[in-house]
């Protein structure tokens, strides 16, 4: 090959894509048990941290566009996990809150997901400090790419 920089083994993007795809795949049985998808889990985590938020804030926290988050929230509302209502000061603003079912799912997710992922990653040579360092490195990469 004339251009080594174009070989797939030299691409960080391929590793990131593959790792993300395989991690999401590892989560799938746990999400199936909860009756949710990975994007729905992300929204739930944002709302478990701070309930009752505008759609724009949720989208911003997830680094997604509002038009990506809105259909996701509509499906979550049909599942009875969240409810949406207009803002009190600004009627154009959509506010999202957890329902009882959405709040209750936090406990079940806490029992199921960390232990399940621990089992999935048990054979990985990375230690907890390595994951922390990896998260910091990925955060730096994300911040750099957000600026472009």
PDB file of C-alpha atoms in Angstrom:
ATOM      1  CA  UNK A   1       0.000   0.000   0.000  1.00  0.00           C
ATOM      2  CA  UNK A   2       1.333   3.390  -0.954  1.00  0.00           C
ATOM      3  CA  UNK A   3      -0.147   5.259   2.037  1.00  0.00           C
ATOM      4  CA  UNK A   4       0.405   3.608   5.414  1.00  0.00           C
ATOM      5  CA  UNK A   5      -1.636   6.358   7.089  1.00  0.00           C
ATOM      6  CA  UNK A   6      -4.693   4.930   5.298  1.00  0.00           C
ATOM      7  CA  UNK A   7      -4.289   1.403   6.647  1.00  0.00           C
ATOM      8  CA  UNK A   8      -7.129   0.431   8.945  1.00  0.00           C
ATOM      9  CA  UNK A   9      -4.676  -0.714  11.638  1.00  0.00           C
ATOM     10  CA  UNK A  10      -3.338   2.848  11.795  1.00  0.00           C
ATOM     11  CA  UNK A  11      -6.758   4.422  12.384  1.00  0.00           C
ATOM     12  CA  UNK A  12      -7.797   5.527  15.868  1.00  0.00           C
ATOM     13  CA  UNK A  13     -11.296   6.171  14.490  1.00  0.00           C
ATOM     14  CA  UNK A  14     -11.703   2.483  13.658  1.00  0.00           C
ATOM     15  CA  UNK A  15     -10.743   1.469  17.191  1.00  0.00           C
ATOM     16  CA  UNK A  16     -13.124   4.018  18.733  1.00  0.00           C
ATOM     17  CA  UNK A  17     -15.955   2.956  16.439  1.00  0.00           C
ATOM     18  CA  UNK A  18     -15.370  -0.747  17.108  1.00  0.00           C
ATOM     19  CA  UNK A  19     -15.031  -0.305  20.873  1.00  0.00           C
ATOM     20  CA  UNK A  20     -18.226   1.784  21.012  1.00  0.00           C
ATOM     21  CA  UNK A  21     -20.132  -0.752  18.918  1.00  0.00           C
ATOM     22  CA  UNK A  22     -18.941  -3.703  21.019  1.00  0.00           C
ATOM     23  CA  UNK A  23     -19.631  -1.953  24.329  1.00  0.00           C
ATOM     24  CA  UNK A  24     -23.133  -1.107  23.166  1.00  0.00           C
ATOM     25  CA  UNK A  25     -23.541  -4.750  22.108  1.00  0.00           C
ATOM     26  CA  UNK A  26     -22.401  -5.888  25.571  1.00  0.00           C
ATOM     27  CA  UNK A  27     -25.059  -3.662  27.176  1.00  0.00           C
ATOM     28  CA  UNK A  28     -27.848  -5.016  24.948  1.00  0.00           C
ATOM     29  CA  UNK A  29     -28.978  -7.968  27.124  1.00  0.00           C
ATOM     30  CA  UNK A  30     -29.206  -5.705  30.171  1.00  0.00           C
ATOM     31  CA  UNK A  31     -31.138  -3.060  28.254  1.00  0.00           C
ATOM     32  CA  UNK A  32     -33.448  -5.744  26.881  1.00  0.00           C
ATOM     33  CA  UNK A  33     -34.229  -6.803  30.433  1.00  0.00           C
ATOM     34  CA  UNK A  34     -35.057  -3.189  31.269  1.00  0.00           C
ATOM     35  CA  UNK A  35     -37.020  -2.708  28.040  1.00  0.00           C
ATOM     36  CA  UNK A  36     -34.913   0.227  26.860  1.00  0.00           C
ATOM     37  CA  UNK A  37     -32.273   1.068  24.264  1.00  0.00           C
ATOM     38  CA  UNK A  38     -28.813   2.537  24.747  1.00  0.00           C
ATOM     39  CA  UNK A  39     -29.881   6.076  23.729  1.00  0.00           C
ATOM     40  CA  UNK A  40     -32.813   5.836  26.153  1.00  0.00           C
ATOM     41  CA  UNK A  41     -30.388   4.766  28.889  1.00  0.00           C
ATOM     42  CA  UNK A  42     -28.294   7.866  28.192  1.00  0.00           C
ATOM     43  CA  UNK A  43     -31.352  10.113  28.584  1.00  0.00           C
ATOM     44  CA  UNK A  44     -32.328   8.314  31.784  1.00  0.00           C
ATOM     45  CA  UNK A  45     -28.842   8.805  33.235  1.00  0.00           C
ATOM     46  CA  UNK A  46     -29.051  12.542  32.515  1.00  0.00           C
ATOM     47  CA  UNK A  47     -32.453  12.721  34.219  1.00  0.00           C
ATOM     48  CA  UNK A  48     -31.347  10.546  37.145  1.00  0.00           C
ATOM     49  CA  UNK A  49     -28.566  13.073  37.764  1.00  0.00           C
ATOM     50  CA  UNK A  50     -31.031  15.997  37.614  1.00  0.00           C
ATOM     51  CA  UNK A  51     -34.730  15.465  36.998  1.00  0.00           C
ATOM     52  CA  UNK A  52     -36.969  17.950  35.149  1.00  0.00           C
ATOM     53  CA  UNK A  53     -34.890  19.514  32.423  1.00  0.00           C
ATOM     54  CA  UNK A  54     -35.559  21.272  29.133  1.00  0.00           C
ATOM     55  CA  UNK A  55     -35.067  19.150  26.007  1.00  0.00           C
ATOM     56  CA  UNK A  56     -32.281  21.529  24.950  1.00  0.00           C
ATOM     57  CA  UNK A  57     -30.328  20.861  28.153  1.00  0.00           C
ATOM     58  CA  UNK A  58     -30.653  17.089  27.726  1.00  0.00           C
ATOM     59  CA  UNK A  59     -29.499  17.331  24.112  1.00  0.00           C
ATOM     60  CA  UNK A  60     -26.581  19.552  25.112  1.00  0.00           C
ATOM     61  CA  UNK A  61     -25.493  17.151  27.875  1.00  0.00           C
ATOM     62  CA  UNK A  62     -25.547  14.224  25.421  1.00  0.00           C
ATOM     63  CA  UNK A  63     -23.797  16.241  22.673  1.00  0.00           C
ATOM     64  CA  UNK A  64     -26.769  15.643  20.386  1.00  0.00           C
ATOM     65  CA  UNK A  65     -29.083  17.864  18.386  1.00  0.00           C
ATOM     66  CA  UNK A  66     -32.566  18.572  19.725  1.00  0.00           C
ATOM     67  CA  UNK A  67     -34.106  17.002  16.625  1.00  0.00           C
ATOM     68  CA  UNK A  68     -32.312  13.758  17.522  1.00  0.00           C
ATOM     69  CA  UNK A  69     -33.444  13.789  21.147  1.00  0.00           C
ATOM     70  CA  UNK A  70     -37.096  14.740  20.545  1.00  0.00           C
ATOM     71  CA  UNK A  71     -38.201  11.486  18.826  1.00  0.00           C
ATOM     72  CA  UNK A  72     -36.274   9.544  21.450  1.00  0.00           C
ATOM     73  CA  UNK A  73     -38.198  11.338  24.200  1.00  0.00           C
ATOM     74  CA  UNK A  74     -41.483  10.699  22.391  1.00  0.00           C
ATOM     75  CA  UNK A  75     -40.777   6.952  22.422  1.00  0.00           C
ATOM     76  CA  UNK A  76     -39.766   7.129  26.096  1.00  0.00           C
ATOM     77  CA  UNK A  77     -43.002   8.931  26.888  1.00  0.00           C
ATOM     78  CA  UNK A  78     -44.971   6.121  25.199  1.00  0.00           C
ATOM     79  CA  UNK A  79     -43.054   3.652  27.406  1.00  0.00           C
ATOM     80  CA  UNK A  80     -44.137   5.632  30.473  1.00  0.00           C
ATOM     81  CA  UNK A  81     -40.559   6.567  31.473  1.00  0.00           C
ATOM     82  CA  UNK A  82     -40.812  10.338  31.049  1.00  0.00           C
ATOM     83  CA  UNK A  83     -43.442  12.999  30.652  1.00  0.00           C
ATOM     84  CA  UNK A  84     -43.120  16.225  28.685  1.00  0.00           C
ATOM     85  CA  UNK A  85     -44.815  19.551  29.264  1.00  0.00           C
ATOM     86  CA  UNK A  86     -44.425  23.154  28.185  1.00  0.00           C
ATOM     87  CA  UNK A  87     -42.213  25.461  30.204  1.00  0.00           C
ATOM     88  CA  UNK A  88     -43.906  27.853  32.590  1.00  0.00           C
ATOM     89  CA  UNK A  89     -41.908  30.952  31.593  1.00  0.00           C
ATOM     90  CA  UNK A  90     -41.386  30.018  27.939  1.00  0.00           C
ATOM     91  CA  UNK A  91     -44.253  28.012  26.445  1.00  0.00           C
ATOM     92  CA  UNK A  92     -42.050  27.105  23.434  1.00  0.00           C
ATOM     93  CA  UNK A  93     -39.739  25.169  25.724  1.00  0.00           C
ATOM     94  CA  UNK A  94     -40.376  21.450  26.324  1.00  0.00           C
ATOM     95  CA  UNK A  95     -39.593  20.271  29.853  1.00  0.00           C
ATOM     96  CA  UNK A  96     -38.920  16.575  30.478  1.00  0.00           C
ATOM     97  CA  UNK A  97     -39.417  14.837  33.811  1.00  0.00           C
ATOM     98  CA  UNK A  98     -39.114  11.258  34.962  1.00  0.00           C
ATOM     99  CA  UNK A  99     -42.269   9.362  35.772  1.00  0.00           C
ATOM    100  CA  UNK A 100     -42.450   7.006  38.756  1.00  0.00           C
ATOM    101  CA  UNK A 101     -41.563   4.184  36.376  1.00  0.00           C
ATOM    102  CA  UNK A 102     -38.543   6.122  35.096  1.00  0.00           C
ATOM    103  CA  UNK A 103     -37.366   6.911  38.628  1.00  0.00           C
ATOM    104  CA  UNK A 104     -37.862   3.302  39.752  1.00  0.00           C
ATOM    105  CA  UNK A 105     -35.794   2.043  36.833  1.00  0.00           C
ATOM    106  CA  UNK A 106     -32.697   3.704  38.339  1.00  0.00           C
ATOM    107  CA  UNK A 107     -32.540   1.141  41.146  1.00  0.00           C
ATOM    108  CA  UNK A 108     -32.959  -1.793  38.787  1.00  0.00           C
ATOM    109  CA  UNK A 109     -30.360  -0.372  36.387  1.00  0.00           C
ATOM    110  CA  UNK A 110     -27.941   0.104  39.288  1.00  0.00           C
ATOM    111  CA  UNK A 111     -28.355  -3.546  40.291  1.00  0.00           C
ATOM    112  CA  UNK A 112     -28.112  -4.872  36.750  1.00  0.00           C
ATOM    113  CA  UNK A 113     -25.741  -2.778  34.652  1.00  0.00           C
ATOM    114  CA  UNK A 114     -22.535  -2.211  36.658  1.00  0.00           C
ATOM    115  CA  UNK A 115     -22.366  -5.892  37.647  1.00  0.00           C
ATOM    116  CA  UNK A 116     -23.235  -7.002  34.124  1.00  0.00           C
ATOM    117  CA  UNK A 117     -20.582  -4.831  32.549  1.00  0.00           C
ATOM    118  CA  UNK A 118     -18.111  -5.946  35.209  1.00  0.00           C
ATOM    119  CA  UNK A 119     -18.654  -9.538  34.079  1.00  0.00           C
ATOM    120  CA  UNK A 120     -18.307  -8.538  30.421  1.00  0.00           C
ATOM    121  CA  UNK A 121     -15.015  -6.756  31.073  1.00  0.00           C
ATOM    122  CA  UNK A 122     -13.564  -9.145  33.687  1.00  0.00           C
ATOM    123  CA  UNK A 123     -11.098 -10.668  31.230  1.00  0.00           C
ATOM    124  CA  UNK A 124      -9.874  -7.248  30.075  1.00  0.00           C
ATOM    125  CA  UNK A 125      -6.375  -6.430  31.331  1.00  0.00           C
ATOM    126  CA  UNK A 126      -7.384  -2.824  32.098  1.00  0.00           C
ATOM    127  CA  UNK A 127      -7.621  -1.931  35.777  1.00  0.00           C
ATOM    128  CA  UNK A 128      -9.995   0.673  37.295  1.00  0.00           C
ATOM    129  CA  UNK A 129      -7.260   3.331  37.179  1.00  0.00           C
ATOM    130  CA  UNK A 130      -6.747   2.548  33.487  1.00  0.00           C
ATOM    131  CA  UNK A 131     -10.457   3.140  32.784  1.00  0.00           C
ATOM    132  CA  UNK A 132     -10.264   6.439  34.646  1.00  0.00           C
ATOM    133  CA  UNK A 133      -7.240   7.485  32.594  1.00  0.00           C
ATOM    134  CA  UNK A 134      -8.912   6.324  29.363  1.00  0.00           C
ATOM    135  CA  UNK A 135     -12.015   8.372  30.226  1.00  0.00           C
ATOM    136  CA  UNK A 136      -9.856  11.465  30.755  1.00  0.00           C
ATOM    137  CA  UNK A 137      -8.083  10.926  27.437  1.00  0.00           C
ATOM    138  CA  UNK A 138     -11.387  10.462  25.624  1.00  0.00           C
ATOM    139  CA  UNK A 139     -12.787  13.590  27.301  1.00  0.00           C
ATOM    140  CA  UNK A 140      -9.800  15.556  25.976  1.00  0.00           C
ATOM    141  CA  UNK A 141     -10.367  14.135  22.496  1.00  0.00           C
ATOM    142  CA  UNK A 142     -14.073  14.995  22.643  1.00  0.00           C
ATOM    143  CA  UNK A 143     -13.369  18.560  23.788  1.00  0.00           C
ATOM    144  CA  UNK A 144     -10.893  19.033  20.952  1.00  0.00           C
ATOM    145  CA  UNK A 145     -13.312  17.702  18.349  1.00  0.00           C
ATOM    146  CA  UNK A 146     -16.208  19.812  19.692  1.00  0.00           C
ATOM    147  CA  UNK A 147     -14.190  22.931  18.847  1.00  0.00           C
ATOM    148  CA  UNK A 148     -13.819  21.963  15.190  1.00  0.00           C
TER     149      UNK A 148
END
